[in-house]
mmCIF file of C-alpha atoms in Angstrom:
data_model
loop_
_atom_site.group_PDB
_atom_site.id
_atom_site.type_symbol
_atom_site.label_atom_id
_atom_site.label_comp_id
_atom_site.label_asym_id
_atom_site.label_seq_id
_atom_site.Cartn_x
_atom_site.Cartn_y
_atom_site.Cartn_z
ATOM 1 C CA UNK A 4 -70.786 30.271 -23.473
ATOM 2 C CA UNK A 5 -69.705 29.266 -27.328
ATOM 3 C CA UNK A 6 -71.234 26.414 -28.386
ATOM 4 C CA UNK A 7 -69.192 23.369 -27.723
ATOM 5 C CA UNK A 8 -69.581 22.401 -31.209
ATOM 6 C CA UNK A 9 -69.633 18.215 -30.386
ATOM 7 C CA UNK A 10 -72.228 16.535 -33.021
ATOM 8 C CA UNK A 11 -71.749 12.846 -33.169
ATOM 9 C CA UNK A 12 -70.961 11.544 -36.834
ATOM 10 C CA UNK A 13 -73.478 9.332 -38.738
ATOM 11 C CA UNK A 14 -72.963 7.001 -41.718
ATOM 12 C CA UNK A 15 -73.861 8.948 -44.791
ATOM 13 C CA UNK A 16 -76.001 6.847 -47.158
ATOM 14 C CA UNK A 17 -74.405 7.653 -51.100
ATOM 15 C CA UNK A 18 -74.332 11.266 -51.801
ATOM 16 C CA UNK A 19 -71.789 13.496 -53.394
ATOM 17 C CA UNK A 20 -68.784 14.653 -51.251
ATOM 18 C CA UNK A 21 -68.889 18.262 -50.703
ATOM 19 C CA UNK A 22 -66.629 19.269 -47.640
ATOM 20 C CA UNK A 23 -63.865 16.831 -46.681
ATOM 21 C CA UNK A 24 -60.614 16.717 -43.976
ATOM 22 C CA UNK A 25 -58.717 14.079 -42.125
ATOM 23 C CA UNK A 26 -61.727 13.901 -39.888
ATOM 24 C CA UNK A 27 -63.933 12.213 -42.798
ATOM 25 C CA UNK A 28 -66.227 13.873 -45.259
ATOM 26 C CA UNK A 29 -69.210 15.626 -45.268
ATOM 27 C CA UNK A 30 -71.670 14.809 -47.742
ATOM 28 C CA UNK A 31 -74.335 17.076 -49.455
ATOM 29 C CA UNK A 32 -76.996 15.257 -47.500
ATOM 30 C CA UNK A 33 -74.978 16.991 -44.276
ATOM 31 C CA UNK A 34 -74.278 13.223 -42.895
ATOM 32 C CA UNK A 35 -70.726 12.742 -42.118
ATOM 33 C CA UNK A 36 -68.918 9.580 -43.111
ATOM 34 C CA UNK A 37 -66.618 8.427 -40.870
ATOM 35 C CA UNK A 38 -63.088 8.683 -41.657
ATOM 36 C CA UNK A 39 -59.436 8.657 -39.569
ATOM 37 C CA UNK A 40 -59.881 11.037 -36.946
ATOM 38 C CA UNK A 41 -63.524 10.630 -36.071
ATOM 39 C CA UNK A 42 -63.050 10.403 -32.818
ATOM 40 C CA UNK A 43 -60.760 13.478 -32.653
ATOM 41 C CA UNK A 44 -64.225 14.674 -34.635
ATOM 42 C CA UNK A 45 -66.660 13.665 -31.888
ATOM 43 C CA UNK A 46 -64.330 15.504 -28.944
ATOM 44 C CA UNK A 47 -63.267 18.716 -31.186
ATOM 45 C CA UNK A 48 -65.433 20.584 -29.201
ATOM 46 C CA UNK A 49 -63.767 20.079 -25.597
ATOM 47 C CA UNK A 50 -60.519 21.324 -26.807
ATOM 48 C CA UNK A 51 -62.785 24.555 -26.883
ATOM 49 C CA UNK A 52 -62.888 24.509 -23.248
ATOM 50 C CA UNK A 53 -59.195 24.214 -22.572
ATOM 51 C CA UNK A 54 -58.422 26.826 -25.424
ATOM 52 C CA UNK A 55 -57.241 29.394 -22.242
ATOM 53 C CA UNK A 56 -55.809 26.633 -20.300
ATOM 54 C CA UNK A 57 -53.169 25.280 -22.680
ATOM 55 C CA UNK A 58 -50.295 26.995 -24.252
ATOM 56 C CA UNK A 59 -50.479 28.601 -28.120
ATOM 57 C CA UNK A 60 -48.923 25.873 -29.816
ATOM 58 C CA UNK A 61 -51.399 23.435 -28.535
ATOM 59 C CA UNK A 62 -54.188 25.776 -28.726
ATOM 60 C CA UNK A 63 -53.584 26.862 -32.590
ATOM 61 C CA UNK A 64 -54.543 23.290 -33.354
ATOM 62 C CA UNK A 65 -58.224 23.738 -32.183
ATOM 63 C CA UNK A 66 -59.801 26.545 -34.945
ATOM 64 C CA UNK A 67 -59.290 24.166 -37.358
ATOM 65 C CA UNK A 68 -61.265 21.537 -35.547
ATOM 66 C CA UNK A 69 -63.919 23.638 -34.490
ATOM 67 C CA UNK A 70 -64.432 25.190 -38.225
ATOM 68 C CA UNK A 71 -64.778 21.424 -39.530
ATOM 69 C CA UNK A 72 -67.198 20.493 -36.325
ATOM 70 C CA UNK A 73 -69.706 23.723 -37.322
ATOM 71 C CA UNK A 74 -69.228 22.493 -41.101
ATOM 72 C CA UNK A 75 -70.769 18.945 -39.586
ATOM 73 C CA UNK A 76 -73.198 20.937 -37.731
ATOM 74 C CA UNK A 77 -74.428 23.782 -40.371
ATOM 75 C CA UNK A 78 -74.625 20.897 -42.881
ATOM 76 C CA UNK A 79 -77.017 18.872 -40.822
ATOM 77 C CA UNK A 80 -78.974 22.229 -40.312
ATOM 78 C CA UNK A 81 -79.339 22.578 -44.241
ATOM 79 C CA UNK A 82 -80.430 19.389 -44.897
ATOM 80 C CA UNK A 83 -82.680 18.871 -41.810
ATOM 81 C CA UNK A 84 -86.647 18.689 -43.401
ATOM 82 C CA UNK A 85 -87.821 19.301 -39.409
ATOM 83 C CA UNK A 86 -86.821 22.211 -39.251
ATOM 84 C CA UNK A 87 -89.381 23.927 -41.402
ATOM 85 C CA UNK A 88 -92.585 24.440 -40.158
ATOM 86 C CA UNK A 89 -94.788 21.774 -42.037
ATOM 87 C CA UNK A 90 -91.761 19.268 -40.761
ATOM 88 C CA UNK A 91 -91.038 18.543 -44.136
ATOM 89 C CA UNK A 92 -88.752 21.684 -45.921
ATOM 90 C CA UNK A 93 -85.729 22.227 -45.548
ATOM 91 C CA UNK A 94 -82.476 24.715 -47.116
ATOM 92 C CA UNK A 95 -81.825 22.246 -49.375
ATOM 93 C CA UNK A 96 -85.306 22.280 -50.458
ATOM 94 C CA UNK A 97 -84.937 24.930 -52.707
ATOM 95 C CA UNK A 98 -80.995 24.731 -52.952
ATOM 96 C CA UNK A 99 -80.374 21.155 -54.375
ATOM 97 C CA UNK A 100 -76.635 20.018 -54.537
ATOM 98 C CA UNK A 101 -76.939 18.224 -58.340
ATOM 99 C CA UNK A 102 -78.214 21.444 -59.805
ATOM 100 C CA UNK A 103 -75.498 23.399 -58.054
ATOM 101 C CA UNK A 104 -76.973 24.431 -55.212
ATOM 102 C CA UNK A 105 -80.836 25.646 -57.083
ATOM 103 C CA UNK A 106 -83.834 24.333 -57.411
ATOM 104 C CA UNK A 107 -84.452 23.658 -60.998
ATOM 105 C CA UNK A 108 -88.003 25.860 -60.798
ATOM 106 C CA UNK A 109 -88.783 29.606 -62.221
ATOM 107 C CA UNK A 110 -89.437 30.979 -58.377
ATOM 108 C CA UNK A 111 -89.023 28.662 -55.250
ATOM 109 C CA UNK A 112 -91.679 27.047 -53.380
ATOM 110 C CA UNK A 113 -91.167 26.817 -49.626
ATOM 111 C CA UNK A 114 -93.495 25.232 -46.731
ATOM 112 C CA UNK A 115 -96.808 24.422 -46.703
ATOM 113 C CA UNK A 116 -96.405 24.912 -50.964
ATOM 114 C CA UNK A 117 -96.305 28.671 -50.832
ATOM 115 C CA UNK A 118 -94.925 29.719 -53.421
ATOM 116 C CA UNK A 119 -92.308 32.816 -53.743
ATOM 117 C CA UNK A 120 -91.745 35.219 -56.366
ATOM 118 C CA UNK A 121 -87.752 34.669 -56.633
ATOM 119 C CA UNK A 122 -85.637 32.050 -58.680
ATOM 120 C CA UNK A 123 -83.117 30.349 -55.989
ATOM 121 C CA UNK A 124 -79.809 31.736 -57.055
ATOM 122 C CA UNK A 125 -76.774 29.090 -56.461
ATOM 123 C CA UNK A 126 -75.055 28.861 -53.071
ATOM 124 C CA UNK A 127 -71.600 27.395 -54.507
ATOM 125 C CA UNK A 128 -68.957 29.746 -54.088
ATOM 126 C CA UNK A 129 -71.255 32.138 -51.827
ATOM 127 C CA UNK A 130 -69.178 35.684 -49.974
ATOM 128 C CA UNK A 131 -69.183 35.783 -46.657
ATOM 129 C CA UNK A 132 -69.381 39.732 -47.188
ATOM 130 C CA UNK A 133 -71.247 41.734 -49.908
ATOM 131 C CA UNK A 134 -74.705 42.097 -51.378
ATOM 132 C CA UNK A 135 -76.569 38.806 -50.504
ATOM 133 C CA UNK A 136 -80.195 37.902 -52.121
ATOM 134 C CA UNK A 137 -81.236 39.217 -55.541
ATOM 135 C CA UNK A 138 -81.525 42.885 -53.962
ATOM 136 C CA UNK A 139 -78.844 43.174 -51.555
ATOM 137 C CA UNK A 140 -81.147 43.472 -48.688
ATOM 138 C CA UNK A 141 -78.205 41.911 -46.535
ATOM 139 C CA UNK A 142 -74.458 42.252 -46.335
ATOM 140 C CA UNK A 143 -73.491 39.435 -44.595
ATOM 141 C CA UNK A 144 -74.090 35.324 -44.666
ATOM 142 C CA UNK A 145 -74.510 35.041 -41.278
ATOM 143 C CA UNK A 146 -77.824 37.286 -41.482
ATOM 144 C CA UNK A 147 -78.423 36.170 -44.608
ATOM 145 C CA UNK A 148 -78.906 32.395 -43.671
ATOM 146 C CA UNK A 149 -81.576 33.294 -41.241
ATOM 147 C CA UNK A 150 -83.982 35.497 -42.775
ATOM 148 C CA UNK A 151 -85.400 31.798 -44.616
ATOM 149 C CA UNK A 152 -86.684 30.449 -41.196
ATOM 150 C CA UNK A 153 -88.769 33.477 -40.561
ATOM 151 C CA UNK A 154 -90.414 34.024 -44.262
ATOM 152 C CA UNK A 155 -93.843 32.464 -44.542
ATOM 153 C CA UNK A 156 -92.863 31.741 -48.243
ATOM 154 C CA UNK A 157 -89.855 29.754 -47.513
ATOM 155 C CA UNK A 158 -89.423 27.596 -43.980
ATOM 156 C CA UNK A 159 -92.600 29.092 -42.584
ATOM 157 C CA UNK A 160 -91.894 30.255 -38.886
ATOM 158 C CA UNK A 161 -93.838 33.101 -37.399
ATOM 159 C CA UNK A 162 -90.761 34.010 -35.082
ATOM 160 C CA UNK A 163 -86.841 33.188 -34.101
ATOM 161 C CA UNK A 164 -88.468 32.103 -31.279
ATOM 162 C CA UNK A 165 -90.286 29.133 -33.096
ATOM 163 C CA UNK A 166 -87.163 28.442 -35.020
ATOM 164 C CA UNK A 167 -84.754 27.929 -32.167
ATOM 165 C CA UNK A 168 -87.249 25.639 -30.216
ATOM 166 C CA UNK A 169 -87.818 23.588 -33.094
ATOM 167 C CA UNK A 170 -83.738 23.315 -33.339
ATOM 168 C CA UNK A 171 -83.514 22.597 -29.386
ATOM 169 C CA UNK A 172 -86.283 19.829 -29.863
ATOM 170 C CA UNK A 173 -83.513 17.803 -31.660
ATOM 171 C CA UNK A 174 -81.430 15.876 -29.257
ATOM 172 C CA UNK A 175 -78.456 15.950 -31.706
ATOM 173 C CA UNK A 176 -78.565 19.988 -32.077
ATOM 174 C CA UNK A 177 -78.576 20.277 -27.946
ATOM 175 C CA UNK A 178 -75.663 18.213 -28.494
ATOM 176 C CA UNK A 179 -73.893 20.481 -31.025
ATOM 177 C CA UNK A 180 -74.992 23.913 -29.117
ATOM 178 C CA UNK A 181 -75.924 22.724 -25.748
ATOM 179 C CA UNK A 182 -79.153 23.427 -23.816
ATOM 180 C CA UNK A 183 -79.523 27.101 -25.214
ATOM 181 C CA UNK A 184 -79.929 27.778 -28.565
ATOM 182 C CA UNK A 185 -78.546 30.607 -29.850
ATOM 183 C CA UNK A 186 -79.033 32.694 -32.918
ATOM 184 C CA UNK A 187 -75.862 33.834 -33.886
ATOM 185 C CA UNK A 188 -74.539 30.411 -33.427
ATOM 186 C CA UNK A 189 -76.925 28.655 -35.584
ATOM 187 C CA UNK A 190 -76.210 31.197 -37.959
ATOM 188 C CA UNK A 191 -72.331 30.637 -37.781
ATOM 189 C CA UNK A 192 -73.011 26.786 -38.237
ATOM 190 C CA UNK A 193 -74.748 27.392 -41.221
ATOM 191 C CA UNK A 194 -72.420 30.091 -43.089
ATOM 192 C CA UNK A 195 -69.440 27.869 -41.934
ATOM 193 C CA UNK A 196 -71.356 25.143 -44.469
ATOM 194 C CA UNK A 197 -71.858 27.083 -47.352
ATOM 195 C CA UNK A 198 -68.320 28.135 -47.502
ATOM 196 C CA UNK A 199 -66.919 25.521 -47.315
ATOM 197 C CA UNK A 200 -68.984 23.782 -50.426
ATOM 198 C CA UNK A 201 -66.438 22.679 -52.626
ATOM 199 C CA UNK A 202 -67.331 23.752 -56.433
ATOM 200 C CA UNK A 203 -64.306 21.767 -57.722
ATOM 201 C CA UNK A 204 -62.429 23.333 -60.761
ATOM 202 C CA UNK A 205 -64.360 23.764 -64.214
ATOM 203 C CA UNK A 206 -62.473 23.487 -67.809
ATOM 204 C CA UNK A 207 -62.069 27.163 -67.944
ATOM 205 C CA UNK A 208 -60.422 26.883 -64.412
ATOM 206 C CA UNK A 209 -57.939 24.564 -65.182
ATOM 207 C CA UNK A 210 -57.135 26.703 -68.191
ATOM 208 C CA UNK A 211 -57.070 30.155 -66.421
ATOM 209 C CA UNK A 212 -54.518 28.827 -63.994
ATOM 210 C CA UNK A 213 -52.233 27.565 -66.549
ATOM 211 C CA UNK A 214 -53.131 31.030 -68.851
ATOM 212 C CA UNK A 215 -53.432 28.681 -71.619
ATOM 213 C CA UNK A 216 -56.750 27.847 -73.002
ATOM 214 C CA UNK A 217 -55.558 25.613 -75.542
ATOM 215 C CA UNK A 218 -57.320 22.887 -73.419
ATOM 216 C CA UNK A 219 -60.776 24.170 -73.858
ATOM 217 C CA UNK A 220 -62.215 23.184 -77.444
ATOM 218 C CA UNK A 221 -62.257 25.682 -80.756
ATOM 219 C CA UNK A 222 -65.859 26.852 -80.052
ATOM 220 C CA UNK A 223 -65.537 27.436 -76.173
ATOM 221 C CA UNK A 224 -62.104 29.664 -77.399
ATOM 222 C CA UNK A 225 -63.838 31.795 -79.655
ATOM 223 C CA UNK A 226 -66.569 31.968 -77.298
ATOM 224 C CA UNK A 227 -64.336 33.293 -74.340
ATOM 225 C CA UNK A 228 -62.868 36.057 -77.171
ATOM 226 C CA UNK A 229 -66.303 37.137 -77.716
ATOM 227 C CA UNK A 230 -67.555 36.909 -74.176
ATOM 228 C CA UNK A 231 -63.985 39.734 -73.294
ATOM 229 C CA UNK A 232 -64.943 41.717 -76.419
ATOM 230 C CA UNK A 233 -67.589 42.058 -78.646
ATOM 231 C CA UNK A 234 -70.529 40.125 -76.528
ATOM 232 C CA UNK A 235 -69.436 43.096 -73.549
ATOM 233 C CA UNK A 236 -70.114 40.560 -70.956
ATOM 234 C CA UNK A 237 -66.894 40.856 -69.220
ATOM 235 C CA UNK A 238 -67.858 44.161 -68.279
ATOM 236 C CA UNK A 239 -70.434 42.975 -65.349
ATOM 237 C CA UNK A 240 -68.985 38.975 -65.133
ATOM 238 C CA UNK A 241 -65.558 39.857 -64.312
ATOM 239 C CA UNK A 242 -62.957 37.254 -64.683
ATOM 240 C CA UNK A 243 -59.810 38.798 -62.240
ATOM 241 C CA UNK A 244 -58.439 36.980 -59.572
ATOM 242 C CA UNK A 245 -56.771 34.134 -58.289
ATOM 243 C CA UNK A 246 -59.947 32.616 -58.680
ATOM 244 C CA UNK A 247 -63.373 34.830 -61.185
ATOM 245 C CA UNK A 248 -66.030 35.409 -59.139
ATOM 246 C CA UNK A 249 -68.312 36.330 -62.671
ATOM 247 C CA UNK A 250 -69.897 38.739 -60.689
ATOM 248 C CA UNK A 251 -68.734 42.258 -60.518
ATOM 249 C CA UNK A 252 -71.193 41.995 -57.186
ATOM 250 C CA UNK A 253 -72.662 45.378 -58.193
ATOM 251 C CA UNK A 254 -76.949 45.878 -58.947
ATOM 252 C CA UNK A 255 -78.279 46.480 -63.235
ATOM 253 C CA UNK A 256 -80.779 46.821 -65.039
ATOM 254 C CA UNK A 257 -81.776 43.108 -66.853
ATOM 255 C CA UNK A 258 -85.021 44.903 -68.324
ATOM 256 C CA UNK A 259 -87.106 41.407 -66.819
ATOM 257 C CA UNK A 260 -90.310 42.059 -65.515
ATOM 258 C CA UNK A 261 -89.992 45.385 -65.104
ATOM 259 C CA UNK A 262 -92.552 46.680 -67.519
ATOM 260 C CA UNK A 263 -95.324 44.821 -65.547
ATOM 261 C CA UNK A 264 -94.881 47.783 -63.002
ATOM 262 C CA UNK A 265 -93.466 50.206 -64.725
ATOM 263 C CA UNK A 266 -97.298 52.794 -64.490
ATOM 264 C CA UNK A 267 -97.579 51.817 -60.879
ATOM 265 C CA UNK A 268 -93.861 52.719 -58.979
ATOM 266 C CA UNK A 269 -95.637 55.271 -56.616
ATOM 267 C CA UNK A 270 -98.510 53.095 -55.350
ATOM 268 C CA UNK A 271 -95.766 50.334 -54.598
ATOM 269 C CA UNK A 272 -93.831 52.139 -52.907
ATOM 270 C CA UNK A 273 -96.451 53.600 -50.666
ATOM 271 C CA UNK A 274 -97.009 49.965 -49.756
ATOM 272 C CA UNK A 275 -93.780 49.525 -49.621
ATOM 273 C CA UNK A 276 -93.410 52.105 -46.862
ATOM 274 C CA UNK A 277 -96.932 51.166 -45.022
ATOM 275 C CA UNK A 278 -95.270 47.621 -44.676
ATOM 276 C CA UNK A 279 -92.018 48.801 -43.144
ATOM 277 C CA UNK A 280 -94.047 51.025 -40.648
ATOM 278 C CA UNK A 281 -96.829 47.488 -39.799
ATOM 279 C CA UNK A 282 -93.588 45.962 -38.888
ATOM 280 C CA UNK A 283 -92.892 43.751 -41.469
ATOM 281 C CA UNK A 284 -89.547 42.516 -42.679
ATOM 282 C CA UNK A 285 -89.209 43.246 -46.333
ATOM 283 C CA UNK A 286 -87.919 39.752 -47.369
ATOM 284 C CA UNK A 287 -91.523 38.833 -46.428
ATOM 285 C CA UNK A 288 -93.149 41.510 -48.340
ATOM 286 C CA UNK A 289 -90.586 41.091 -51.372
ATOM 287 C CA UNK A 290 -91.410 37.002 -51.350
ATOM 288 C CA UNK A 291 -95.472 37.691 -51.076
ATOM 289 C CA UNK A 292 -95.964 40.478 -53.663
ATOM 290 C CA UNK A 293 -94.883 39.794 -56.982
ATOM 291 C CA UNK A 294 -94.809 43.735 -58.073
ATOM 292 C CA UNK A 295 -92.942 45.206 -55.249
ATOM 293 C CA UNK A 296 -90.708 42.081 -56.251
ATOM 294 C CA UNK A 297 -90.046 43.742 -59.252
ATOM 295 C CA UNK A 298 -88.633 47.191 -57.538
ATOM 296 C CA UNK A 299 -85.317 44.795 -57.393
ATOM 297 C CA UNK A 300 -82.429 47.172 -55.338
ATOM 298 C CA UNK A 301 -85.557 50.046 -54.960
ATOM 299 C CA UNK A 302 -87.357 48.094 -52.311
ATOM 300 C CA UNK A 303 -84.365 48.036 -50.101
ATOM 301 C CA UNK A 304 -82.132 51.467 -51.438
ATOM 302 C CA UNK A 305 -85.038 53.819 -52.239
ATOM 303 C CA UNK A 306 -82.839 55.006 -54.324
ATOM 304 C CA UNK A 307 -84.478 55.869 -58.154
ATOM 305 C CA UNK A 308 -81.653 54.727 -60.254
ATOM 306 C CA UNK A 309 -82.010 51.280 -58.302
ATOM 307 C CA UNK A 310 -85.784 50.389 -59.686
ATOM 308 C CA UNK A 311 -85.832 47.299 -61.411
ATOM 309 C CA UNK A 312 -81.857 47.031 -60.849
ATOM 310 C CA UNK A 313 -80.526 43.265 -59.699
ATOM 311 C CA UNK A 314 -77.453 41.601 -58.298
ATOM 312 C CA UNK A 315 -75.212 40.373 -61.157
ATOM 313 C CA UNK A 316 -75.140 36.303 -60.438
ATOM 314 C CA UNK A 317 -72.384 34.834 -61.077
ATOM 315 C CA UNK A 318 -71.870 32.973 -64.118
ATOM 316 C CA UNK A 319 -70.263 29.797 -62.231
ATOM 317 C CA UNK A 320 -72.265 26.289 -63.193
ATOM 318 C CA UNK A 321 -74.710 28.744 -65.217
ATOM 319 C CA UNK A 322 -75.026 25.725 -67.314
ATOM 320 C CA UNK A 323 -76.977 23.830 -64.637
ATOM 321 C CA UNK A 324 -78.593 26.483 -62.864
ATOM 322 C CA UNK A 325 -81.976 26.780 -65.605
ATOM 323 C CA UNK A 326 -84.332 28.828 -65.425
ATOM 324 C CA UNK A 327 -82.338 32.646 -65.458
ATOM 325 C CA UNK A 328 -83.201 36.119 -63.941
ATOM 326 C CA UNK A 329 -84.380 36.939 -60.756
ATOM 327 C CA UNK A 330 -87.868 35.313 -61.429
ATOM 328 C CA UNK A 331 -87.055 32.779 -63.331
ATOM 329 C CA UNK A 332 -88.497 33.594 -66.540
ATOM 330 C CA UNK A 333 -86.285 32.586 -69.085
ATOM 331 C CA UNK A 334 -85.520 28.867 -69.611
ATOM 332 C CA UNK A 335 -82.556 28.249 -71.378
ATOM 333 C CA UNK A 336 -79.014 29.453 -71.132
ATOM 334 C CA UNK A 337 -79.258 30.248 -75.068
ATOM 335 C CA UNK A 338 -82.403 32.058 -74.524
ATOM 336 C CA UNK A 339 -80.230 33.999 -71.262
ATOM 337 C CA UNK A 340 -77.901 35.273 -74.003
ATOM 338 C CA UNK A 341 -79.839 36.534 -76.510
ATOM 339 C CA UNK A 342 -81.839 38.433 -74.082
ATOM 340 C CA UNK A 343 -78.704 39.826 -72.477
ATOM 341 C CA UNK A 344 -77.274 40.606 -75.790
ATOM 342 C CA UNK A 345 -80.058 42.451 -76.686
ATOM 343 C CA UNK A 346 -80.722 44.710 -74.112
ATOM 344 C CA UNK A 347 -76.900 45.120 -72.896
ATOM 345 C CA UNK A 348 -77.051 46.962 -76.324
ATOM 346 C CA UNK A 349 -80.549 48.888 -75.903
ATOM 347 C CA UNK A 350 -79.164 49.848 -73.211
ATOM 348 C CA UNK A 351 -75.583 51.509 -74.156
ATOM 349 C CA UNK A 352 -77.109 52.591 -77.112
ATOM 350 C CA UNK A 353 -74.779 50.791 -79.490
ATOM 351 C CA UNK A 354 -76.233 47.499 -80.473
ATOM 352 C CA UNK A 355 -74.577 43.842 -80.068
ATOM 353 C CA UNK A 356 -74.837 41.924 -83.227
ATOM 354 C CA UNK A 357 -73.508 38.251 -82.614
ATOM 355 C CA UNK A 358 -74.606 36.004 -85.361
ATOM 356 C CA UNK A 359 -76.574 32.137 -84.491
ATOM 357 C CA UNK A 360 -72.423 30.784 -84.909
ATOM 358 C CA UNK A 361 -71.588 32.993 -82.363
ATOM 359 C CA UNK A 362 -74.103 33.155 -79.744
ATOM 360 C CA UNK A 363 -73.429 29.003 -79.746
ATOM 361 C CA UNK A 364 -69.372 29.782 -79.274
ATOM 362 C CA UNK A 365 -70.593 32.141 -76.132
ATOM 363 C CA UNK A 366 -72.753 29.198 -74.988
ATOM 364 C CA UNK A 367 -69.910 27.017 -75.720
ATOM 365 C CA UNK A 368 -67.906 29.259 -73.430
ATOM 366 C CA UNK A 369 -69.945 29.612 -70.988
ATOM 367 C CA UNK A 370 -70.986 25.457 -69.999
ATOM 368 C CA UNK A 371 -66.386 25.868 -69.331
ATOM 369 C CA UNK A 372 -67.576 27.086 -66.289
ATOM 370 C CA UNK A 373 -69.289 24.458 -65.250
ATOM 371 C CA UNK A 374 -67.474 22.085 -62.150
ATOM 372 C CA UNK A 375 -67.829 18.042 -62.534
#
């Protein structure tokens, strides 16, 4: 049986507003504050029940209600510090909502202060499809938002198992599910969150919907010209759409890291392999080894043209989302560009000169994308 979706609301103490609807608002601490409609909140979930028992105009009323009910639900999940194994990390641990959904740190530290080897990429405006992590190791959210529990390096379970008891041990989660637990619903609480994490429009969005970016200031203009022509970085950070992703979603080569490995690809990869065949998952290997780390899309693909290769991030709030690359290793956004600039030309082979002037336009540019 479907979860019945039925989490009582809570008074949010002060936090910023990141989901909202007649019901009330969800906060980034996933409390809800009441609002009109709470009680229509608290009993969403029974309309579930009658869905085959009423007629379709009544019953189109109820997928609305049960989204915003698992929005409640996945939001309390994030935010829950129980739920990791020390009792004390949670998702939002490592994905904080005032630096746009990242942690502020080169590579993430998790439960129990084990520390990963990946920089905690930003969660606001997250696919529900497509490559997800730094290597693509998963194509969807909802097994995306799972793979955490289970990683010794982030919420520290040994098993689902653990995970789902720990969730059923909390009276208001056997509320929102019922007695059993399940996976896949957990999972669809939690995805049904992070999409619906409002970004809010940037400068640049309010401009590229009105095609005029007369309302951004002289140096973030000439940084957007540069940034579509000579800087090449439209080329990966797309801007098409009724609303830019920055991503073109596909896997290059940032030339980060890379040459720490570079002598040693075979004798990774053999561990590579005799870690697939122990059983491991290779989130858990990828997290724990800092070198196979560094075989980016290779670890996952096999593929040689995908060593070192890494999921173009999107360029949304890259202003507030310090340190940059995969493993955090650069620490400003000026220091992002010049590296890009520089190797974006190694590269293709035809070098990108931008003088200081212009490398501050880009920058300029760039903090446009930035929401309030």
């Amino acid at each position: 049986m479907a979860a019945p979706w039925n989490a009582g609301a809570s008074v949010a103490h002060p936090s910023p507003t990141i989901y909202s609807s007649p019901r009330g608002a969800v906060k980034a601490d996933g409390k809800m504050q009441l609002g009109i409609g709470t009680i229509a909140a608290k009993f969403a979930g029974i309309g579930l029940f009658l869905l085959p028992l009423v007629s379709c105009e009544r019953g189109a009323q109820w997928p609305d209600a049960r989204t915003e009910a698992r929005v409640q639900v996945g939001a309390q999940l994030f935010n829950d510090p129980r739920l990791g194994a020390d009792g004390q990390t949670s998702c939002a641990s490592c994905h904080i909502s005032r630096l746009a959904f990242t942690d502020g740190r080169p590579v993430s530290v998790g439960a129990f202060n084990r520390s990963g080897t990946r920089n905690a990429p930003s969660l606001l405006g997250v696919s529900a499809n497509g490559p997800q992590f730094w290597d693509g190791r998963e194509s969807t959210l909802d097994a995306a938002v799972m793979q955490p529990f289970i990683n010794p390096r982030e919420m520290g379970h040994d098993s689902m198992k653990s995970v789902l008891a720990r969730i059923g041990a909390q009276s208001e989660y056997r509320a929102a599910f019922g007695k059993r637990i399940d996976e896949a619903e957990v999972a669809a609480a939690l995805a049904s969150y992070l999409k619906a994490l409002n970004t809010g429009e940037s400068a640049f969005d309010q401009a590229y919907a009105r095609k005029d970016y007369g309302s951004l200031d002289g140096k973030a203009q000439r940084g957007l010209q540069l940034f579509l022509g000579k800087a090449q970085c439209s080329s990966c950070h797309l801007i098409s759409g009724k609303r830019p992703a920055f991503t073109d979603g596909q896997f290059h080569h940032a030339s980060v890291g890379f040459e720490k490995i570079a002598g040693n690809i075979r004798n990774l990869q053999q561990r590579l392999e005799a870690a697939r065949a122990g059983g491991d998952p290779i989130g858990r290997v990828i997290l724990a080894d800092p070198d196979i780390a560094e075989l980016g899309r290779f670890a996952v693909t096999s593929t040689p043209q995908d060593l070192g290769a890494f999921r173009t991030p999107s360029l949304r709030n890259v202003g507030r989302t310090a340190p940059y690359m995969h493993d955090g290793s650069i620490a400003t956004l000026e220091a992002a560009i010049e590296h890009e600039l520089y190797y974006r030309g190694l590269a293709s082979g035809q070098p990108i000169k931008l003088t200081v002037e212009e490398q501050h336009q880009l920058s300029a540019f760039l903090r446009t994308l930035d929401s309030p």
